[in-house]
Coordinates of C-alpha atoms in Angstrom, one line a residue:
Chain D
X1 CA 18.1 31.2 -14.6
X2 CA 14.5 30.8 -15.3
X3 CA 13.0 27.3 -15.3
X4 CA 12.7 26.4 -19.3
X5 CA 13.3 22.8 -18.9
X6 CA 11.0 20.9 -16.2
X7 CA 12.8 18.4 -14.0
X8 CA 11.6 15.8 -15.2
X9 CA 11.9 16.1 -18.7
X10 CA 8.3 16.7 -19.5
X11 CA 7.0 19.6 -21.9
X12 CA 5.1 22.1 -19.8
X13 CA 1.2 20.9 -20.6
X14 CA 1.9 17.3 -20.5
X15 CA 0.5 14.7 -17.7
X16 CA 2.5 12.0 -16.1
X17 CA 2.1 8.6 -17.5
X18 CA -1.2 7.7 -16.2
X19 CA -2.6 4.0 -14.6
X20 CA -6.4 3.5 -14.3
X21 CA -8.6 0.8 -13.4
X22 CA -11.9 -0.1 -12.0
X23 CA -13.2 -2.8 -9.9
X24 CA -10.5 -2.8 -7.9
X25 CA -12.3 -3.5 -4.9
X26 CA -14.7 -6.4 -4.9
X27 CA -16.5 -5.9 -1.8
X28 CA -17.3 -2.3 -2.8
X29 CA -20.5 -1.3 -4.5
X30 CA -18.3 0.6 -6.9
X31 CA -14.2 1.0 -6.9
X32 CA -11.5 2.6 -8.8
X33 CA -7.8 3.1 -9.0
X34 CA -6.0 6.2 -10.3
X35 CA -2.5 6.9 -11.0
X36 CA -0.9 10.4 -12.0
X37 CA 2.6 8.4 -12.6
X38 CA 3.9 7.7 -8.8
X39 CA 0.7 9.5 -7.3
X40 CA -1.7 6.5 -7.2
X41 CA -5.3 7.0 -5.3
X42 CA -7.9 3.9 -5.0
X43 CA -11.1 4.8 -4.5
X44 CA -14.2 2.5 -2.9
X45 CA -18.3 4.1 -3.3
X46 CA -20.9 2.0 -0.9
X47 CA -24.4 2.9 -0.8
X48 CA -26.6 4.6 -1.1
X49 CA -27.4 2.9 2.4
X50 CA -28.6 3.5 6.1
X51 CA -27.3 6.3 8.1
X52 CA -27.0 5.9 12.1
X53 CA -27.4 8.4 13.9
X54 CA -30.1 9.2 12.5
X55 CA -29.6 13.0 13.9
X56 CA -27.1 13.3 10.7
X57 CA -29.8 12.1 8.3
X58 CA -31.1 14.8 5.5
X59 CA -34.9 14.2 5.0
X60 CA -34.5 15.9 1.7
X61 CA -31.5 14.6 0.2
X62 CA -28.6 11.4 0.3
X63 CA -25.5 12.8 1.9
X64 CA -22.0 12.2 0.6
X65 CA -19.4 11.3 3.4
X66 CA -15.7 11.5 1.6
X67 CA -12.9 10.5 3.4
X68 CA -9.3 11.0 2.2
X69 CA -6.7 9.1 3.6
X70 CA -2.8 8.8 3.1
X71 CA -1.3 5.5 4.2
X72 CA 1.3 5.5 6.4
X73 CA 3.6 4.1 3.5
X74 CA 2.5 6.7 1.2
X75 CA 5.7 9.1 1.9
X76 CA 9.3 8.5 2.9
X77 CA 8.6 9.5 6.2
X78 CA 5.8 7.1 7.8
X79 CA 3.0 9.7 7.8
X80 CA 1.4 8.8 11.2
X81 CA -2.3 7.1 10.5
X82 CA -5.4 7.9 11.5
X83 CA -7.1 11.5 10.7
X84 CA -5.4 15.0 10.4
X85 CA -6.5 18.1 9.8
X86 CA -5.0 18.3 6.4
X87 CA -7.1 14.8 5.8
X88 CA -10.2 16.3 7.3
X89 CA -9.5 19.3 5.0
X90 CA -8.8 17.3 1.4
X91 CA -11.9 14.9 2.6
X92 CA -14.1 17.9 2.9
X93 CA -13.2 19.9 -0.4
X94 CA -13.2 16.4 -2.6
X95 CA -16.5 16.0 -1.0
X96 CA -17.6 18.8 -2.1
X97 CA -16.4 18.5 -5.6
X98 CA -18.0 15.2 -6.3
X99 CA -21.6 16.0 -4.8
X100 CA -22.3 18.7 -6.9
X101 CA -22.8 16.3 -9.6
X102 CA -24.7 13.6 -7.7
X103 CA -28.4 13.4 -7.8
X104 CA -29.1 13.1 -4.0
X105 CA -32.6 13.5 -4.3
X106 CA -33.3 9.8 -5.6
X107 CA -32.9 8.1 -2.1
X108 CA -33.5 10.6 0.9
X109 CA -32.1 9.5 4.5
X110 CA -29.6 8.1 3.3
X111 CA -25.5 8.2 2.6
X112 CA -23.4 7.6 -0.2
X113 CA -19.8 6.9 1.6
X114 CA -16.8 7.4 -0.5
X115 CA -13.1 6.6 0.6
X116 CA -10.1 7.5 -0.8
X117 CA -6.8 5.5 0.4
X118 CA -3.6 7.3 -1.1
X119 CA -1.2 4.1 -1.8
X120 CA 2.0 6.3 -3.1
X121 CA 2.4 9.9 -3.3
X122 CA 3.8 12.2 -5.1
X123 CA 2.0 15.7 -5.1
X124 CA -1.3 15.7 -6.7
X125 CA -2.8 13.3 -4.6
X126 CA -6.0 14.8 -4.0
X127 CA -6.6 15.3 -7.8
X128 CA -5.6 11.7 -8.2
X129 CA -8.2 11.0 -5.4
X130 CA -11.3 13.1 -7.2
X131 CA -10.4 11.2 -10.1
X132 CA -10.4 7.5 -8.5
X133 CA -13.8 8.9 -6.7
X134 CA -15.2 10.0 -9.9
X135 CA -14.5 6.9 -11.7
X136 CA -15.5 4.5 -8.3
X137 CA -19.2 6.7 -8.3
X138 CA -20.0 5.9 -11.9
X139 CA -19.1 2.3 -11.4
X140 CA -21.7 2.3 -8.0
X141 CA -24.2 3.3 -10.5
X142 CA -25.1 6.6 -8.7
X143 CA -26.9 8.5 -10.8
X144 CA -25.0 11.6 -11.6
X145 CA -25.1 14.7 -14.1
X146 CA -21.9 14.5 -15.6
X147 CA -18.4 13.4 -14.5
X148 CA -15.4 15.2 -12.9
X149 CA -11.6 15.1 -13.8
X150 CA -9.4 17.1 -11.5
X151 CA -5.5 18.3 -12.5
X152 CA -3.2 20.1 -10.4
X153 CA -2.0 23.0 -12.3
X154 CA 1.6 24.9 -11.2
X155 CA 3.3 28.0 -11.7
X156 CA 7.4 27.1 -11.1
X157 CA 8.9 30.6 -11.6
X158 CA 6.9 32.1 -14.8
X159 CA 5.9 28.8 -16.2
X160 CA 2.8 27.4 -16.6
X161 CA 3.2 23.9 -15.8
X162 CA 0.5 20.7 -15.8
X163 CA 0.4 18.0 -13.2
X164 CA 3.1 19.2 -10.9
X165 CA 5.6 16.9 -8.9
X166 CA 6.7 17.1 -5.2
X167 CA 10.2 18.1 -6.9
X168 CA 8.3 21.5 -8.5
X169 CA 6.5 22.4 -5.8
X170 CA 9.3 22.6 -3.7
X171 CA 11.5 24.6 -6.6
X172 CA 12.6 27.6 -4.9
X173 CA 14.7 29.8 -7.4
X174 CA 12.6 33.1 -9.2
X175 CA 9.1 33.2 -8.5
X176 CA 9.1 30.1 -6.5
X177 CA 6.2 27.4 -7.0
X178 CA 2.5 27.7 -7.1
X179 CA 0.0 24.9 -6.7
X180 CA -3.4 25.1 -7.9
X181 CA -5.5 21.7 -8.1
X182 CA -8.2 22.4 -10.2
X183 CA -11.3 20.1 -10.8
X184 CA -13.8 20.4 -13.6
X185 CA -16.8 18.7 -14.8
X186 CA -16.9 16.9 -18.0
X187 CA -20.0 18.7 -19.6
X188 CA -20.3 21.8 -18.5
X189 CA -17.0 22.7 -17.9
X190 CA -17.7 23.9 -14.6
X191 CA -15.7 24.0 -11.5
X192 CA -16.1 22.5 -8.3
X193 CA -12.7 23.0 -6.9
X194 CA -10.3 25.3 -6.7
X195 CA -7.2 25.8 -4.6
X196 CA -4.7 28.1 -4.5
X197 CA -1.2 27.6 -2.5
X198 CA 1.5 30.2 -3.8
X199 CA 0.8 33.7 -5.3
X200 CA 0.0 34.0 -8.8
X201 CA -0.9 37.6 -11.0
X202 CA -4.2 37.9 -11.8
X203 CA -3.9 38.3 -15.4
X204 CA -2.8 35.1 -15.8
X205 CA -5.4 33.2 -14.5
X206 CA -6.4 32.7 -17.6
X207 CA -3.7 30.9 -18.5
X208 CA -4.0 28.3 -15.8
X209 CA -7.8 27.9 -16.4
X210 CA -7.2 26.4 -20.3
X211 CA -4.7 24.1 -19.2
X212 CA -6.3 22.6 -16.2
X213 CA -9.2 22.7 -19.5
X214 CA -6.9 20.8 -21.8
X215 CA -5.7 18.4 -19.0
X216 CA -8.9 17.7 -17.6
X217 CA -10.3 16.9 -21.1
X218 CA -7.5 14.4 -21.5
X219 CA -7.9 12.8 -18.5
X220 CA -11.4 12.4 -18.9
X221 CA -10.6 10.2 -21.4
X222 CA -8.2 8.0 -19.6
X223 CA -11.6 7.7 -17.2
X224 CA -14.3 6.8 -20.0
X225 CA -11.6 4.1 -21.1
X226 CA -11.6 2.5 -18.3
X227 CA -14.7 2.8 -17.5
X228 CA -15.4 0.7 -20.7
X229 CA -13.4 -2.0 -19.4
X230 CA -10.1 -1.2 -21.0
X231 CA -7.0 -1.4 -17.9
X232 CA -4.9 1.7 -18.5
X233 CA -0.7 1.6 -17.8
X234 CA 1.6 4.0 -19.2
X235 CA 4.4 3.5 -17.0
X236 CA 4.8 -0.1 -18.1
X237 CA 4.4 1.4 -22.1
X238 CA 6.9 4.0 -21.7
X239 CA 9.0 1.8 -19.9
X240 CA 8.9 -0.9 -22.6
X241 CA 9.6 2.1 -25.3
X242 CA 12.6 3.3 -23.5
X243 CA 14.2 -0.4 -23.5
X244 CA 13.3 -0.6 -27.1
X245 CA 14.9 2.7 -28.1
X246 CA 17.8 1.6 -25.7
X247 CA 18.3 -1.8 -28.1
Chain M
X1 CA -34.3 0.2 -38.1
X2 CA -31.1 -0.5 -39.4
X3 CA -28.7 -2.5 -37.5
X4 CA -26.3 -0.1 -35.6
X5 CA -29.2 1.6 -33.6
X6 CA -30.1 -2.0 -32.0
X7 CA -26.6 -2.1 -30.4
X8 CA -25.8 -1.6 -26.8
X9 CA -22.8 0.1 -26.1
X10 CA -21.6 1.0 -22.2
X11 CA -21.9 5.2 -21.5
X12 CA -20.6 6.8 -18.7
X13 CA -22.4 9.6 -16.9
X14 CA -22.7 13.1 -19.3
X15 CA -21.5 11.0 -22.1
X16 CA -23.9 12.0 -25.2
X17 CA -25.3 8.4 -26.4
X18 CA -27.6 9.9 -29.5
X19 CA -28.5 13.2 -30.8
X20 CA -30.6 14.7 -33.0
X21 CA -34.6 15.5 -32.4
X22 CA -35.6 12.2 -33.5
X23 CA -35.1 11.0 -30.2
X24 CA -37.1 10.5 -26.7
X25 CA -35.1 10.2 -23.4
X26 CA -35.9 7.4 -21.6
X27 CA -34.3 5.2 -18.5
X28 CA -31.7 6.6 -16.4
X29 CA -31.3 9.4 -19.6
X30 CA -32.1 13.5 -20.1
X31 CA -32.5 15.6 -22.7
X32 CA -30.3 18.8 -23.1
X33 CA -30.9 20.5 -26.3
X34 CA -30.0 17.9 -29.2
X35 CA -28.5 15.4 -27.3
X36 CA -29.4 12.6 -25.4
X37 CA -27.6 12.9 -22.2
X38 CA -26.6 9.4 -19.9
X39 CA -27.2 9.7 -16.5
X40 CA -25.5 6.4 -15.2
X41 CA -23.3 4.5 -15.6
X42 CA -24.6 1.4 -17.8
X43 CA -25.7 -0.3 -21.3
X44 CA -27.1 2.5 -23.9
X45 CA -29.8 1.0 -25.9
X46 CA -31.5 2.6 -28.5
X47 CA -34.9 0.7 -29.6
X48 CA -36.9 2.8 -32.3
X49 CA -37.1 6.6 -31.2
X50 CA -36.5 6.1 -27.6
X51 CA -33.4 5.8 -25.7
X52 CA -33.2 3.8 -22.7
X53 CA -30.0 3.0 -20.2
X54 CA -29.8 -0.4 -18.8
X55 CA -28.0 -0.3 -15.3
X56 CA -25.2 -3.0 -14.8
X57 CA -23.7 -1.9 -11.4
X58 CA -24.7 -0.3 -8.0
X59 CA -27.1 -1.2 -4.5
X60 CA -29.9 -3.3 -5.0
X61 CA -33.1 -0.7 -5.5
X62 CA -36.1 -2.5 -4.1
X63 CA -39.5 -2.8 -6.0
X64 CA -42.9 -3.6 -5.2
X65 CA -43.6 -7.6 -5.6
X66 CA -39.8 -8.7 -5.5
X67 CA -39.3 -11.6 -3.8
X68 CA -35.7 -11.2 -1.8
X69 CA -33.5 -12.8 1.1
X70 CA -32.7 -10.5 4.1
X71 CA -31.5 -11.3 7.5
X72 CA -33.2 -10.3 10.6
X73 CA -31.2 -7.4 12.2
X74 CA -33.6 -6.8 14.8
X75 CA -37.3 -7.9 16.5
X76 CA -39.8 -5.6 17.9
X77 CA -43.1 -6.3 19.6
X78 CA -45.2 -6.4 16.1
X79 CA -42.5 -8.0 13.6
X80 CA -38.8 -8.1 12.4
X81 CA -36.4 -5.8 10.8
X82 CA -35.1 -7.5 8.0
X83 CA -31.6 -6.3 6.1
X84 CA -32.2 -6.3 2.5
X85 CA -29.0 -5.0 1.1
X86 CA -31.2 -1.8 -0.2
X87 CA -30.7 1.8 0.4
X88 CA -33.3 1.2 3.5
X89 CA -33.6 -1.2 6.0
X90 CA -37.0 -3.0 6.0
X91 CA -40.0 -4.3 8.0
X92 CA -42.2 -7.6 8.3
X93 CA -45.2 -7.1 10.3
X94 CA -46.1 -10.0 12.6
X95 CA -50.1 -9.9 10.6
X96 CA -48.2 -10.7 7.1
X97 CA -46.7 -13.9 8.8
X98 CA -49.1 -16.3 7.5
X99 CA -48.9 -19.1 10.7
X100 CA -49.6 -18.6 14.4
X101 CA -47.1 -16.8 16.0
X102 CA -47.0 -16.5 20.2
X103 CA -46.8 -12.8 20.3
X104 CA -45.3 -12.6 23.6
X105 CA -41.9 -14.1 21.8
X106 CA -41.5 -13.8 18.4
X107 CA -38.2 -14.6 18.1
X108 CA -39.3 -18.3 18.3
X109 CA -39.9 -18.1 14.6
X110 CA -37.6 -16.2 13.6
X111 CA -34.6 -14.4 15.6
X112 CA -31.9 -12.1 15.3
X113 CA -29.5 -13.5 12.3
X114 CA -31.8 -15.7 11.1
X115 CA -32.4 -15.7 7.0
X116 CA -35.6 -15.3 5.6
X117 CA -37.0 -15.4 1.9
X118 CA -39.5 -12.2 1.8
X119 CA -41.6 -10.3 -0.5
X120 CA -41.6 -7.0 -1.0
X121 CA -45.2 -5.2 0.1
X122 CA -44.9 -1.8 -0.5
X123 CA -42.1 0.6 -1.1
X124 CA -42.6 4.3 0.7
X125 CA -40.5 6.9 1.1
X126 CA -37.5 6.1 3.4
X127 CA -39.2 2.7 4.4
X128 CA -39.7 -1.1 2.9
X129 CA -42.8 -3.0 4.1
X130 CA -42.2 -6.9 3.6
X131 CA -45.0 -10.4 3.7
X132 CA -44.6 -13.7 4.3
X133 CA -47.9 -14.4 2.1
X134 CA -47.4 -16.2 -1.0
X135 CA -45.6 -19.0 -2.1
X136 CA -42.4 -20.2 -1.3
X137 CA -41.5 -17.7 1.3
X138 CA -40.3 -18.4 5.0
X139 CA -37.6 -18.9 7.1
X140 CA -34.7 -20.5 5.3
X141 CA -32.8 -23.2 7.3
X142 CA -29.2 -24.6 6.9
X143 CA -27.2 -24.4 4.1
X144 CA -25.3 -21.0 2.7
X145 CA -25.9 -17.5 1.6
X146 CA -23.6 -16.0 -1.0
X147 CA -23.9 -12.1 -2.8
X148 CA -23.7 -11.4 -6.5
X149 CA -24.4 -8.0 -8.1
X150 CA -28.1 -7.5 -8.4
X151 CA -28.2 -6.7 -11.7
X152 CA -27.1 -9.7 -12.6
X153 CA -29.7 -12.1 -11.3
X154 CA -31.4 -11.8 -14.0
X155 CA -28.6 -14.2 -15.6
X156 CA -27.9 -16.4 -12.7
X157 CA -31.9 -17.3 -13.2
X158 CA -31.4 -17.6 -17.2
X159 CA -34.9 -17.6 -19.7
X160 CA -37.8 -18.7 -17.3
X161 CA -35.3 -20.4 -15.0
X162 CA -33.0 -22.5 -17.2
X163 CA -30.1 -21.7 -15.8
X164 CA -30.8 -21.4 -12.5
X165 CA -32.9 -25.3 -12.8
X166 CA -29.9 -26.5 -14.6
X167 CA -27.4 -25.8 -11.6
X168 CA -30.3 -27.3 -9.2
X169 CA -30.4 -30.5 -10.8
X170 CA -26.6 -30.8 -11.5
X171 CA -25.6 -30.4 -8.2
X172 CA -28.6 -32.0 -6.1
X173 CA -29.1 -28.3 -4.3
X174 CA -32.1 -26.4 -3.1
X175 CA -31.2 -22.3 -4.4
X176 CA -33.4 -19.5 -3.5
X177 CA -32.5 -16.9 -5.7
X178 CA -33.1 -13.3 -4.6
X179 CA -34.0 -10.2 -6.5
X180 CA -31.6 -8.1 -4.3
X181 CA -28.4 -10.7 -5.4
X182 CA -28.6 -12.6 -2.1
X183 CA -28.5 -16.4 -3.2
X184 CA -29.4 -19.5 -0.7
X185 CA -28.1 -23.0 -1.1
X186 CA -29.0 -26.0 0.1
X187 CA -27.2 -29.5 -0.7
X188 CA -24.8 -31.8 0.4
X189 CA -21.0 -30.3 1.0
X190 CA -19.7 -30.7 -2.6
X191 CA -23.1 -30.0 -4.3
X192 CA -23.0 -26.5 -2.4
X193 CA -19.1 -25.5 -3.7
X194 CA -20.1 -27.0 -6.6
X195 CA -22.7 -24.5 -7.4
X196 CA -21.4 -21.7 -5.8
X197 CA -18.8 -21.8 -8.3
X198 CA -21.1 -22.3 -11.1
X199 CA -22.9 -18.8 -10.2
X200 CA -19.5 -17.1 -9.8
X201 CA -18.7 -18.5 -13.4
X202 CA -22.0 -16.8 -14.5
X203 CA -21.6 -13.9 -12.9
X204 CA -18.5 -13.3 -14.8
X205 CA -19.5 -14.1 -18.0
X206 CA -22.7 -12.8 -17.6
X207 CA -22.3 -10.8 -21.6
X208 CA -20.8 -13.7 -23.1
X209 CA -22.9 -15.7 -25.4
X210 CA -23.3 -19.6 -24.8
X211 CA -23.2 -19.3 -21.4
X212 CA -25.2 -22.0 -20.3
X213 CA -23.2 -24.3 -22.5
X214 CA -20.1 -23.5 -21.0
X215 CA -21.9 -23.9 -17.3
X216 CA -23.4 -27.2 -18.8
X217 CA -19.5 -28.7 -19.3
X218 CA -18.1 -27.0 -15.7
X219 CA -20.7 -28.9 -14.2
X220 CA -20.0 -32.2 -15.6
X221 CA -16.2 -31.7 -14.5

């Protein structure tokens, strides 16, 4: 039995209905919210402002200070709040994927604080977070290179599959599930991020790369949308077709 | 010229707004081969050859000669530190205070959480210096600060003050307005609400046209 149908009926390189907005957070300098359909990340940028200490200061450059969060509702079983080392972990590696396309030179000294809250989750969450982060830094007006969409990409037995659930990655049968969350900037096509959890055969590497390409190129422009001031919900659309076609 | 190119239209960061040689980079834009690359988020205007980006979000970036409201966070034996809402904190030396001052306690004139309408002096690397010396600057007493997005003060103050003069007059309040979005108000209870509304209504509609007509009728409500 090898996995030819995906659990949730999707085909293999399409993306769960997606929500996006931005603004979401008044107070913020800049916010944004992200859905990957029950995945949903906000996202709140302030600064560039003071740092204290002042030991953690760069005199050459802003620093970026991303924290990743999963609230306690997030999961069916309460995930306990407060830091963990997986947070720390998906705080640093987001971090890392958004700065390279900041301009930290412009304000020395200083730091640029992003935080991601995850409200729901349902795998992906850390590419639904560099998205919502993405989105929330362009709306602060930081002054960046490009922008970033990020896509988790899975292998469930052979099959390459696009924006994996919690169901897929746990799919045991054949080759079992791989995860790879892949994030890539909008220009250049570069990538900052890169995970791998599961094996996967070299030679088809490839494979993965053009469809986290092809997703990330889609949901860029989901991002750009909103960005523009439109509100993005697919879940309500699709659920309005489905009644429609039910009539 | 012809009509298209005078448009604005919102880019978002490595978005291409314009290419083709014929063009400069200007604001808050790059150049990478043909295209003109944005580097913000904002407005995209193109005006003759050049291409500029107008920012409409994001921290207040201070300038030399702004005039802005700050709090005082802190005194020290020669001045204040003043919060600005800027990327740095800033400082008012006790010379650019324009009275006398008894140096052995400044915080007479002005103390910790007190509000102050300020100029900007100079703006160095990592560091604001503020004065007191010029008009209409001092210590601001009663009434109510509120925060709007800077970029849109511009608005809130309208073509050489109309619609800043026309919410003063309506609603019988004193408003300092400052360049980094801080706003003061002065007035009786229901003057105060009264314009604090009317600002929120311009921030909102800050791109819509009319808008002092449409804050002309809220304020006769």
């Amino acid at each position: 039995m090898t996995y030819s149908k995906r659990l949730d009926g999707r085909k293999f390189d399409e993306l769960r209905p997606i929500k996006t907005e931005i603004g979401v957070i008044p107070n913020a300098d800049g916010s944004a919210l992200f859905a990957f359909g029950e995945t949903v990340a906000i996202a709140a940028v302030y600064g560039p402002k003071p740092l204290h200490p002042q030991h953690l200061q760069n005199p050459e450059k802003a620093i970026v200070r991303f924290n990743y969060n999963m609230l306690p509702f997030s999961v069916s079983e309460r995930a306990r709040p407060g830091p963990s080392r997986r947070s720390k972990e998906i705080g640093m590696v987001s971090g890392n994927a958004v700065s390279s396309i900041i301009d930290l030179t412009k304000f020395p000294g200083t730091v640029i604080d992003v935080g991601v809250l995850i409200l729901q989750a349902n795998a992906s969450t850390r590419c639904a977070g560099i998205n919502a982060a993405a989105m929330a830094l362009a709306h602060a007006g930081i002054v960046m290179k490009e922008m970033v969409s990020s896509v988790s990409i899975g292998k469930i037995d052979d099959k390459i599959v696009t924006d994996i659930t919690k169901d897929e990655e746990d799919y045991e049968k054949g080759e079992g599930a791989t995860d790879i969350p892949f994030t890539l900037t909008s220009r250049t096509k570069q990538i900052t991020h890169l995970q791998l959890d599961g094996k996967i055969q070299t030679g088809r590497f490839k494979e993965v790369y053009d469809a986290a390409k092809k997703a990330c190129e889609k949901i860029l422009k989901y991002q750009e949308r909103a960005l523009k001031g439109e509100k993005i919900d697919e879940n309500k659309n699709s659920e309005d077709k489905k009644q429609v076609k039910k009539k | 010229m012809t009509k298209e190119e005078k448009q604005r239209k919102i880019v978002i960061p490595g978005e291409t707004i314009v290419s083709g040689d014929d063009y400069l980079p200007g604001d808050f834009t790059k150049k990478e081969h043909e295209d003109i690359v944005a580097n913000r988020y904002g407005l995209a205007e193109v005006s003759g050859r050049v291409v500029r980006l107008i920012p409409i979000s994001g921290v207040f970036e201070p300038r030399r000669g702004n005039t802005v409201i700050g709090r005082v966070e802190d005194t020290t034996f020669n001045g204040w530190i003043i919060d600005i809402g800027g990327p740095y904190s800033s400082f008012l030396p006790l010379a650019e205070c324009p009275r006398f001052i008894n140096k052995n306690d400044i915080s007479e004139f002005a103390g910790i959480g007190d509000v102050m309408s300020v100029k900007i002096q100079s703006v160095k690397k990592g560091s604001i210096d503020l004065t007191l010396k010029s008009r209409g600057l001092g210590k601001l007493e009663g009434g109510r600060i509120i925060k709007v997005n800077p970029h849109k003060v511009p608005r809130v103050i309208g073509k050489e003050g109309s619609m800043i003069n026309l919410i003063k007059n309506q609603t019988k309040t004193e408003i300092t307005v400052g360049q980094n979005g801080y706003i003061w108000i002065r007035g009786d209870l229901d003057g105060e609400s009264k314009a604090v509304d009317a600002i929120g209504l311009v921030v909102e509609e800050a791109i819509s046209n009319g808008l002092t007509e449409k804050v002309e009728d809220f304020l006769k409500v």
